[in-house]
mmCIF file of C-alpha atoms in Angstrom:
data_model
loop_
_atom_site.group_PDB
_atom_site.id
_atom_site.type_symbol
_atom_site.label_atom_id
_atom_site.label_comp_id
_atom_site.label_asym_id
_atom_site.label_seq_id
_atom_site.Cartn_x
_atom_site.Cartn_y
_atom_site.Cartn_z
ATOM 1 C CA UNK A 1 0.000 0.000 0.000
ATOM 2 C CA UNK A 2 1.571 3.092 -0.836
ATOM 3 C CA UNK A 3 0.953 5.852 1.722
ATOM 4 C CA UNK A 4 0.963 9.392 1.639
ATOM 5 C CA UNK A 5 3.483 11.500 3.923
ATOM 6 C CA UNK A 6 3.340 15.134 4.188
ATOM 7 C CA UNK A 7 6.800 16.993 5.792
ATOM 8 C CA UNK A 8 6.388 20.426 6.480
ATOM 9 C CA UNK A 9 9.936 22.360 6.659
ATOM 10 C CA UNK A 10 10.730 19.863 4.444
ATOM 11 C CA UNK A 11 13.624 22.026 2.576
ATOM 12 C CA UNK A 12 15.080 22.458 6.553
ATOM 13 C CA UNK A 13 17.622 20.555 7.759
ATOM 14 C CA UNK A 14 16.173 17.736 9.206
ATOM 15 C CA UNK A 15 13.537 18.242 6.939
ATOM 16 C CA UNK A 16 15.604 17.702 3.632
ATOM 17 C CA UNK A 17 17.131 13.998 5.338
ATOM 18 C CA UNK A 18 13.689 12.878 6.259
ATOM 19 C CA UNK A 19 12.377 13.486 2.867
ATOM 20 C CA UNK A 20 15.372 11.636 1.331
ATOM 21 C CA UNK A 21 14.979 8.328 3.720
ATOM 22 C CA UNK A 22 10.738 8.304 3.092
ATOM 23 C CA UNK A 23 10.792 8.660 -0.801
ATOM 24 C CA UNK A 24 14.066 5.928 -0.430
ATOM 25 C CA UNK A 25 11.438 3.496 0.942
ATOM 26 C CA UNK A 26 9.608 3.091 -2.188
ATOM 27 C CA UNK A 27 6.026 2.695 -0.560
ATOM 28 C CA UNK A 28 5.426 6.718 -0.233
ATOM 29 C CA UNK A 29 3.870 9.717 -1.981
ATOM 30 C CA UNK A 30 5.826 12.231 -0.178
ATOM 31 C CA UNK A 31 5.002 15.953 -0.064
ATOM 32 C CA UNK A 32 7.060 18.423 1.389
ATOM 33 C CA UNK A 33 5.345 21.907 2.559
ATOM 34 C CA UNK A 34 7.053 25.225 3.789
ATOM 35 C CA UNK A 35 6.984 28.473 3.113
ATOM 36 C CA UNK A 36 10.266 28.915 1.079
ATOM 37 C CA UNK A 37 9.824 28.355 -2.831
ATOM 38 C CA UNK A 38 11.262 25.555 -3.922
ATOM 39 C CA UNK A 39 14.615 24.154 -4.228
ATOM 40 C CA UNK A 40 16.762 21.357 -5.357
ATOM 41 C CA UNK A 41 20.313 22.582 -4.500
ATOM 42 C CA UNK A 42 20.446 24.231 -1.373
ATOM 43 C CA UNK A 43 19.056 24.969 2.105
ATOM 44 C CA UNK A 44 16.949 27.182 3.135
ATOM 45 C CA UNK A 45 20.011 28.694 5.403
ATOM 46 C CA UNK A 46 23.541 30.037 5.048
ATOM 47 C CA UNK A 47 27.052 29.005 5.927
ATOM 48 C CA UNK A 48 30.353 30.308 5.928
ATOM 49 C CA UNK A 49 32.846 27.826 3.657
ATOM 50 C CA UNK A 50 36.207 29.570 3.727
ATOM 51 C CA UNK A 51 35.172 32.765 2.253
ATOM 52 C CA UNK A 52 31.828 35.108 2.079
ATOM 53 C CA UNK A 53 28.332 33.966 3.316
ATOM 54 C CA UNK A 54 26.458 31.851 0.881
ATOM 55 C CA UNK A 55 23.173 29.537 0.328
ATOM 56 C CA UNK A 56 23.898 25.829 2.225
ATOM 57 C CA UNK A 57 24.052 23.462 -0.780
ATOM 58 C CA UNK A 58 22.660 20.031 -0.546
ATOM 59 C CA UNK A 59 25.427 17.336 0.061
ATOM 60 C CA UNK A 60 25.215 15.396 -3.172
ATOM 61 C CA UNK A 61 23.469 12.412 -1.512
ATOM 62 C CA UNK A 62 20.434 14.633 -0.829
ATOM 63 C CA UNK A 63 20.198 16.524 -4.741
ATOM 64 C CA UNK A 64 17.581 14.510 -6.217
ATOM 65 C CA UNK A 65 14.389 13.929 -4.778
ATOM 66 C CA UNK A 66 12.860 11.028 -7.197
ATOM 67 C CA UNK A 67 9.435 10.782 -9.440
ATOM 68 C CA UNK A 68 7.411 10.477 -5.775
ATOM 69 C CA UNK A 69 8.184 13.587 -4.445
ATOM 70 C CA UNK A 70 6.074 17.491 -5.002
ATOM 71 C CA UNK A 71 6.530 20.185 -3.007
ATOM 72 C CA UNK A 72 3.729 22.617 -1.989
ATOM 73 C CA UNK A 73 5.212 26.378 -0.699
ATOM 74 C CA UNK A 74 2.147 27.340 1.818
ATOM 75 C CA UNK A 75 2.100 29.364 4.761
ATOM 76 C CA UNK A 76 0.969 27.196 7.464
ATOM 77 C CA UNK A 77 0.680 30.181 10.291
ATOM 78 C CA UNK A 78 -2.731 30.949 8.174
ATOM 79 C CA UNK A 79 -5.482 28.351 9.422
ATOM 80 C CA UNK A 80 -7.185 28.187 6.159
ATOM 81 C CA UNK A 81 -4.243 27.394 4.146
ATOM 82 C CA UNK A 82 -3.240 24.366 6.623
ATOM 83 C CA UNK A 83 -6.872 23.432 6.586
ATOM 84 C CA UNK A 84 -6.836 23.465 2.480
ATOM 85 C CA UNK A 85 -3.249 21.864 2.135
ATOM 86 C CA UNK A 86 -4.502 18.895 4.430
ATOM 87 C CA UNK A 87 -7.644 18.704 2.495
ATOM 88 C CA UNK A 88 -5.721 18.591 -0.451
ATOM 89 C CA UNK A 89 -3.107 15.898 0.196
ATOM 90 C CA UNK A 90 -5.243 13.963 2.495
ATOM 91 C CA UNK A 91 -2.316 12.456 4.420
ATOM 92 C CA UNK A 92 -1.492 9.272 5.720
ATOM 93 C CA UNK A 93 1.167 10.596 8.032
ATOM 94 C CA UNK A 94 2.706 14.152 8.894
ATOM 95 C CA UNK A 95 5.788 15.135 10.067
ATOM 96 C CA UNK A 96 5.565 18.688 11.707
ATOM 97 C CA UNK A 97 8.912 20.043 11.682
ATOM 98 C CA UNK A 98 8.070 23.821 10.643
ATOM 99 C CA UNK A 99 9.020 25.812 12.977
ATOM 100 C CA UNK A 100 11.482 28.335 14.745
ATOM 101 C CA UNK A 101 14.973 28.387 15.936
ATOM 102 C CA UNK A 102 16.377 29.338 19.408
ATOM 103 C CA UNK A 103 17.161 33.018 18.968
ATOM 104 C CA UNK A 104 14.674 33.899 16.690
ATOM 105 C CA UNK A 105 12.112 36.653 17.686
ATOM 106 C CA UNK A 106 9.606 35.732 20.133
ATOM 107 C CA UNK A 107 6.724 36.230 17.788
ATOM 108 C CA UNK A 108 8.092 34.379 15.401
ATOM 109 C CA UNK A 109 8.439 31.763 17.729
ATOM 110 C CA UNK A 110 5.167 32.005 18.940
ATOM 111 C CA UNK A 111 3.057 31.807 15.867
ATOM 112 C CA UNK A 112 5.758 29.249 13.964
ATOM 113 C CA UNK A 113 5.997 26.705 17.095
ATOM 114 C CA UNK A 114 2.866 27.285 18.799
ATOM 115 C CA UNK A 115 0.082 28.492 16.511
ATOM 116 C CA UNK A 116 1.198 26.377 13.477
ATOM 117 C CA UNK A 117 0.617 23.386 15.425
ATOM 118 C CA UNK A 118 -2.783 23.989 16.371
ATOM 119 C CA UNK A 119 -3.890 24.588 12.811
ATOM 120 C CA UNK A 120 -2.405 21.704 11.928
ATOM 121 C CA UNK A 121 -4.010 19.892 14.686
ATOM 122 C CA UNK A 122 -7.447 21.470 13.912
ATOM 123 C CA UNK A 123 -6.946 20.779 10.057
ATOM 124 C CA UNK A 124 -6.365 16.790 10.886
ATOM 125 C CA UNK A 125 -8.851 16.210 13.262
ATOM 126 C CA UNK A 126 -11.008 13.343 12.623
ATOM 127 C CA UNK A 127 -9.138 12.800 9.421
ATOM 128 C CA UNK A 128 -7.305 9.544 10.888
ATOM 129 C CA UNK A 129 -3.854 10.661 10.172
ATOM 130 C CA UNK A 130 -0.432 10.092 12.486
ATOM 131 C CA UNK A 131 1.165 13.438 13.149
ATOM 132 C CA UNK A 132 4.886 13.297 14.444
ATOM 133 C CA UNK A 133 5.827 16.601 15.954
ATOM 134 C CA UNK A 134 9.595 17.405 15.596
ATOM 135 C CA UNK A 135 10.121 19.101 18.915
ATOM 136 C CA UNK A 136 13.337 19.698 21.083
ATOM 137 C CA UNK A 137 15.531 17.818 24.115
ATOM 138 C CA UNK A 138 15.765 21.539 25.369
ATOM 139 C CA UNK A 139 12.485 21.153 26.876
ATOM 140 C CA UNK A 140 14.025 19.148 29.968
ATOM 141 C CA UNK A 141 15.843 22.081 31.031
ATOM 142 C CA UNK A 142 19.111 21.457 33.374
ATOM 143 C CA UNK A 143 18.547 18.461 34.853
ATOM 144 C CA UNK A 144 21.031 16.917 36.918
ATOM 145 C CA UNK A 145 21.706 14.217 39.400
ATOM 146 C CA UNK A 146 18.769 11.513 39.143
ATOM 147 C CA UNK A 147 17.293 13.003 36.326
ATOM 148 C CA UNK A 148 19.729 11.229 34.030
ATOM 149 C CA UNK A 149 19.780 9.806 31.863
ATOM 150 C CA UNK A 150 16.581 11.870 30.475
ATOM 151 C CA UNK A 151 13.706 9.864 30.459
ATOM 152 C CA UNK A 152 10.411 10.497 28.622
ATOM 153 C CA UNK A 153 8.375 10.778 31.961
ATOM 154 C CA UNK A 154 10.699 12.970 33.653
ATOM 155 C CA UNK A 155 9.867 16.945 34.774
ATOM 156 C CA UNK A 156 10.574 19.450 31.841
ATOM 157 C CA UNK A 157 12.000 22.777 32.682
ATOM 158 C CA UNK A 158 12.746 25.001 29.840
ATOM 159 C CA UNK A 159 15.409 27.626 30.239
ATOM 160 C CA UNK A 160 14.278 29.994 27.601
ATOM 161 C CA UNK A 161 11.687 30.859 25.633
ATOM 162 C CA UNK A 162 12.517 28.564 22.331
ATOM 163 C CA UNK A 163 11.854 25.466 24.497
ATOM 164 C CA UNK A 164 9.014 27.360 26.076
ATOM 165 C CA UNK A 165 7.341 27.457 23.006
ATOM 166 C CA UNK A 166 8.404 23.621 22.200
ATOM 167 C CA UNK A 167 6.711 22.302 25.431
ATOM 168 C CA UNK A 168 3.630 24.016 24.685
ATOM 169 C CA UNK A 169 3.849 22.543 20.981
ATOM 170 C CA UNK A 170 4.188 19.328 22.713
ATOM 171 C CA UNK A 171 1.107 20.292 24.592
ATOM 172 C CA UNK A 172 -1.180 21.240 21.632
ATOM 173 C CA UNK A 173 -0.118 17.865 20.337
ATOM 174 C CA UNK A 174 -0.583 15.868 23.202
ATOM 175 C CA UNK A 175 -4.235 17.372 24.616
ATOM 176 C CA UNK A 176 -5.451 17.077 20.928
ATOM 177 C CA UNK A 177 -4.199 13.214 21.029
ATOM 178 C CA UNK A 178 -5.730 12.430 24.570
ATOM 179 C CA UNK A 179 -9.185 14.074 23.804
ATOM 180 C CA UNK A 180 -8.972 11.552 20.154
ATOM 181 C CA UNK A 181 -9.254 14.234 17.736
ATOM 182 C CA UNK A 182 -5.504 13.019 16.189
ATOM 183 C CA UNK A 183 -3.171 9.952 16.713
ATOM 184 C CA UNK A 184 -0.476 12.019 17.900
ATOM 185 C CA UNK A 185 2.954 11.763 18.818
ATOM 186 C CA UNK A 186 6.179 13.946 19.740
ATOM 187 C CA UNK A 187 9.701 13.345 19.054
ATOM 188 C CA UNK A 188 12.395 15.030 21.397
ATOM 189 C CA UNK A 189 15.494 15.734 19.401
ATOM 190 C CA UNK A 190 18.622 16.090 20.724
ATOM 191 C CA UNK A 191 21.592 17.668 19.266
ATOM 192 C CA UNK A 192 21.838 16.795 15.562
ATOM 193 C CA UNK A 193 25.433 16.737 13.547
ATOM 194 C CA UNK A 194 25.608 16.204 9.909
ATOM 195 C CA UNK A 195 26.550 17.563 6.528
ATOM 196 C CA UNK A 196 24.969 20.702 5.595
ATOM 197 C CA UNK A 197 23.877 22.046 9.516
ATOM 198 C CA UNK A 198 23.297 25.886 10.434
ATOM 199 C CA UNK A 199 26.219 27.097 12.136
ATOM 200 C CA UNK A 200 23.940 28.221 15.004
ATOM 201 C CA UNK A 201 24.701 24.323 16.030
ATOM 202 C CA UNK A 202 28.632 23.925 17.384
ATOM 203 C CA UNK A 203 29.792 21.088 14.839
ATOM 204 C CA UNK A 204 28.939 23.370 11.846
ATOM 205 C CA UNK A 205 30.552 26.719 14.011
ATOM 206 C CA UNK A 206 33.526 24.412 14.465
ATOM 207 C CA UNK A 207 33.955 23.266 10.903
ATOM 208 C CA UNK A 208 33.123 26.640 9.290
ATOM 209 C CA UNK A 209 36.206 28.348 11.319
ATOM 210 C CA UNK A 210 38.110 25.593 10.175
ATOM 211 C CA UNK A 211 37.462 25.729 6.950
ATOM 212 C CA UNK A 212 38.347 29.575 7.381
ATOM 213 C CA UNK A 213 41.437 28.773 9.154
ATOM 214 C CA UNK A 214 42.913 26.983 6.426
ATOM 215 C CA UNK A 215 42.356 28.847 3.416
ATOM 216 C CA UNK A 216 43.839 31.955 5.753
ATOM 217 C CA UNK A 217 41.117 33.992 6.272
ATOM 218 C CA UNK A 218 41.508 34.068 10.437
ATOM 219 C CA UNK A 219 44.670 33.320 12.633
ATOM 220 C CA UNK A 220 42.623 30.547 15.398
ATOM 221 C CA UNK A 221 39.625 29.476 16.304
ATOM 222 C CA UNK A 222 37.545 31.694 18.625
ATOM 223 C CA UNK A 223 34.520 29.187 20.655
ATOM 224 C CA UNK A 224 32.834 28.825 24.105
ATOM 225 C CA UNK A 225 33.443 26.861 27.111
ATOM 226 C CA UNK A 226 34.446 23.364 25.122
ATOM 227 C CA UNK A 227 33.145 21.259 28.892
ATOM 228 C CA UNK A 228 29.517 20.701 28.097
ATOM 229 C CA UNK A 229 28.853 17.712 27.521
ATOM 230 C CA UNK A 230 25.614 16.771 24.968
ATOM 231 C CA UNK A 231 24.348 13.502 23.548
ATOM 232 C CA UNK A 232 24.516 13.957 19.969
ATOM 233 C CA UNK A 233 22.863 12.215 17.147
ATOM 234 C CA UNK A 234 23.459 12.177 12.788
ATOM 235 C CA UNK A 235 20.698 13.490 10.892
ATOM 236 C CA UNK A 236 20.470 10.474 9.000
ATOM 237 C CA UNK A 237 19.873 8.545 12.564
ATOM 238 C CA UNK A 238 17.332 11.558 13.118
ATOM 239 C CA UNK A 239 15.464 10.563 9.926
ATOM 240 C CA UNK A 240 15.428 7.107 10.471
ATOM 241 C CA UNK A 241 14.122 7.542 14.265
ATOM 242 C CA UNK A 242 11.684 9.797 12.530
ATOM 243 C CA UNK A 243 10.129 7.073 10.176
ATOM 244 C CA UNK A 244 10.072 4.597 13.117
ATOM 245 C CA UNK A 245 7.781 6.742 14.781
ATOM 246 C CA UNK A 246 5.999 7.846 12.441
ATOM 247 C CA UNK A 247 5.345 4.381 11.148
ATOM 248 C CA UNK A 248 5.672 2.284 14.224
ATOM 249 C CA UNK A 249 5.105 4.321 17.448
ATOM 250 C CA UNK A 250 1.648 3.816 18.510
ATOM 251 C CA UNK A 251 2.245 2.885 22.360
ATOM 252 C CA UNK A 252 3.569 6.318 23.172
ATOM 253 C CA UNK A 253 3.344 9.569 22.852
ATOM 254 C CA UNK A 254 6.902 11.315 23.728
ATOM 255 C CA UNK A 255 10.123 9.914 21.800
ATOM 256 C CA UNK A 256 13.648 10.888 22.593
ATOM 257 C CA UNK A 257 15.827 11.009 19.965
ATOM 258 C CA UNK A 258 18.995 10.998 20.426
ATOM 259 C CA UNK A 259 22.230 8.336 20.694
ATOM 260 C CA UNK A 260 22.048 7.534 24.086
ATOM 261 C CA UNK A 261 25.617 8.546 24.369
ATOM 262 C CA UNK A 262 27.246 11.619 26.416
ATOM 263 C CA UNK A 263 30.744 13.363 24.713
ATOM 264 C CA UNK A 264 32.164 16.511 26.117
ATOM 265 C CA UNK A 265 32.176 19.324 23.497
ATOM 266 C CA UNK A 266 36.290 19.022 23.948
ATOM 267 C CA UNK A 267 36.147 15.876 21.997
ATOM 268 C CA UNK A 268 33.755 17.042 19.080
ATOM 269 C CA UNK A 269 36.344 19.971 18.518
ATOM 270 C CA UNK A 270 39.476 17.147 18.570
ATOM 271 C CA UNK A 271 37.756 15.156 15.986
ATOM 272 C CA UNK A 272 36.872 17.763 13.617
ATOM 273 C CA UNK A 273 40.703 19.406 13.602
ATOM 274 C CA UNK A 274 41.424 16.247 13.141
ATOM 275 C CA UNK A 275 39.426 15.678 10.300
ATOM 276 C CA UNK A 276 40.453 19.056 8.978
ATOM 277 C CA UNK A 277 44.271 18.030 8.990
ATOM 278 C CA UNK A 278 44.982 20.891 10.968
ATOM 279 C CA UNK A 279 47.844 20.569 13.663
ATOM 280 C CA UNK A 280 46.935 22.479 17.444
ATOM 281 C CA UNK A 281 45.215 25.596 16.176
ATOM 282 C CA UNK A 282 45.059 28.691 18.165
ATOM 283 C CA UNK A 283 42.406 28.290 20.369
ATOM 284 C CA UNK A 284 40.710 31.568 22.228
ATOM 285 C CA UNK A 285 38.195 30.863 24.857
ATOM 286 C CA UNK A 286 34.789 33.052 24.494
ATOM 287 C CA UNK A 287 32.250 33.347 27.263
ATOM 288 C CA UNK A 288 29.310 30.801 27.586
ATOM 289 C CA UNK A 289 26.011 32.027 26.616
ATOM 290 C CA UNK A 290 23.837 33.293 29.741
ATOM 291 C CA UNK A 291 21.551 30.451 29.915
ATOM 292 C CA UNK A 292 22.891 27.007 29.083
ATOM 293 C CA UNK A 293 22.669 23.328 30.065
ATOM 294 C CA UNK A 294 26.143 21.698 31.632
ATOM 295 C CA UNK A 295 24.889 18.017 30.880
ATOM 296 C CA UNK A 296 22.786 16.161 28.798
ATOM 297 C CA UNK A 297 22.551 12.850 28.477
ATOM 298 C CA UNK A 298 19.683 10.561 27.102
ATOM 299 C CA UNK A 299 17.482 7.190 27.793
ATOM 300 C CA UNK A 300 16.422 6.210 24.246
ATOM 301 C CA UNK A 301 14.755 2.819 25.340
ATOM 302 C CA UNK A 302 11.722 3.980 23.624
ATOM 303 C CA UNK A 303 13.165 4.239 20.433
ATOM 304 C CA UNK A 304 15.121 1.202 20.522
ATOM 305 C CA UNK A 305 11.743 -0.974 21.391
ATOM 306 C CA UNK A 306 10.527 0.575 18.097
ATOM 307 C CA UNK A 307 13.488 -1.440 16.034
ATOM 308 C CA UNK A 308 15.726 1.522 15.653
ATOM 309 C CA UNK A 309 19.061 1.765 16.515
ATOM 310 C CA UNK A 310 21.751 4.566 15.519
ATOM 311 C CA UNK A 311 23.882 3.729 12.002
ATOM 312 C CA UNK A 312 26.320 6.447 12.211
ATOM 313 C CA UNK A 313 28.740 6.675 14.546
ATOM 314 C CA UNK A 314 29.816 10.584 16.082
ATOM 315 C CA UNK A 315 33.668 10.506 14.378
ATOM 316 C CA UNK A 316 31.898 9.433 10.898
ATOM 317 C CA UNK A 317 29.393 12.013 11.197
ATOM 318 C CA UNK A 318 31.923 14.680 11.795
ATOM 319 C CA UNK A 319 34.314 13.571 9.624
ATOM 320 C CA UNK A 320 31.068 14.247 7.231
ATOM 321 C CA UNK A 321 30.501 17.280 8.196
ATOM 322 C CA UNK A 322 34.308 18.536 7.923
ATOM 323 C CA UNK A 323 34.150 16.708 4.385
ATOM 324 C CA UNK A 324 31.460 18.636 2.662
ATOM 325 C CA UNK A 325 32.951 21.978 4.167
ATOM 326 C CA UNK A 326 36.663 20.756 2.386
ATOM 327 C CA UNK A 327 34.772 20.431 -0.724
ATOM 328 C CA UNK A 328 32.728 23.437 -0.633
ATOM 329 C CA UNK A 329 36.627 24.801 -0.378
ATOM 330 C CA UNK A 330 38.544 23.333 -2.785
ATOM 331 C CA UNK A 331 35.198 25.147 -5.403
ATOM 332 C CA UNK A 332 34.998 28.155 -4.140
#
């Protein structure tokens, strides 16, 4: 039977991975939905590669989309657009991962996190579709002590107002599911590393000053307090995690996604000068932002009871990410 998914941020990051592993499957009419026109080279962001600011291009694995794939630009933060694009596709499954970034203006966040999701929940209601929120493992806050490794039924405590809005986004989706207007369900997402990331995200920050460092355009590499430590997961493990929920992950609401694995931010930098071939660069210390989380690390039980398991390992992924910087260098 060949089942209809609708992705919405689907030219995002995550977005552009998931789309890749559902029209891979061979069983899906995919459509993707967000409101930037439509691509097939690049992100909807911008990176630094050794020289000035430019578009993200897709890592060539992620190019071409296949015959079972349209993309819709709509603006979901109007209710009757949602209502018509769900009318239109009539989907089997959607994967909500529209939305706004830590940073971003709080009305932005607000009607892009928050207000997007109820439309979507109101569009879908009674329609008998799965909807997979893509929400964020910044809604546990700073846990510490016995509250790891972070478990779905633990206390969430967000420390600023991106997870804010995330929690209540898990909310919408979760009071919606409970009162049976939608078979909903939320997936936590940790800290994702792969080819092609914003550079809001350390691993891209890292590689981009790298990348800078060796084709001479700064003397060192200028980062944060490098003792966090995170539990970080490929985008390609993200995407698969995704589908398993999506497809499999009817006995719960609330997924984490994540490795299950805890590295200090020390070691991400090692393995991506490493990866750059770059011997001890000059390393200046910059203060930690205001509000941040010391440790994070994850129970993924959940996940794994769904059949999923992680497929790329944290020095592969980086060595990925470091890769597709090196040739965005050796073009430019």
């Amino acid at each position: 039977m060949t089942r209809t998914i609708l992705v919405t941020g689907a030219q995002g990051f995550i977005g552009r991975y998931l789309v890749r592993a559902l029209c891979d499957r061979g069983d899906c009419r995919v459509v993707g939905a967000g409101r930037s026109p439509g691509n097939t080279t690049r992100f909807t962001h911008n990176i630094h590669p050794g020289g000035g600011e430019r578009a993200a291009p897709l890592p060539n694995a992620l190019v071409h989309d296949g015959p079972n794939y349209a993309y819709v630009a709509t603006d979901l933060s109007d209710a009757a657009a949602a209502a018509r694009l769900i009318a239109e596709t009539a989907p089997d499954i959607v994967f909500h991962l529209a939305g706004s970034l830590r940073d971003e203006p709080f009305e932005r966040l607000v009607t892009n996190n928050i207000v997007v999701t109820r439309y979507l929940c109101d569009a879908l209601a009674a329609q008998g579709a799965v909807l997979v929120l893509g929400s964020s493992g910044s809604i546990y806050g700073e846990l510490g002590g016995e509250g790891l490794p972070l478990v779905e039924t633990g206390a969430t405590e967000p420390i600023d107002l991106y997870a804010a809005t995330k929690r209540t986004s898990e909310d919408i989706v979760r009071i919606a599911t409970r009162a049976g207007r939608i078979d909903g369900r939320v997936a936590r997402i940790f800290n994702v590393v792969g080819p092609g990331q914003e550079e809001r995200h350390v691993a891209g920050r890292i590689a981009s000053q790298l990348t800078e460092l060796r084709v001479g355009r700064r003397n060192g590499i200028a980062l944060g307090p490098l003792t966090a430590r995170r539990d970080f997961i490929d985008v390609r493990d993200v995407a698969s995690a995704l589908v398993a929920i999506g497809f499999a992950g009817a006995d719960d609401i609330f997924y984490n996604v994540a490795s299950g694995c805890e590295t200090q931010i020390a070691t991400i930098y090692g393995l991506l000068v490493a990866a750059a071939g770059i011997a001890d660069p000059t390393l200046t210390q910059l203060p930690g932002r205001a509000v941040d989380i010391g440790r994070q690390v994850v129970d993924v039980s959940r996940l794994r009871a769904l059949g999923w398991q992680p497929r790329v390992d944290l020095p592969q992924s980086l060595g990925d990410v470091m890769h597709y910087y090196l040739e965005l260098e050796t073009k430019a």
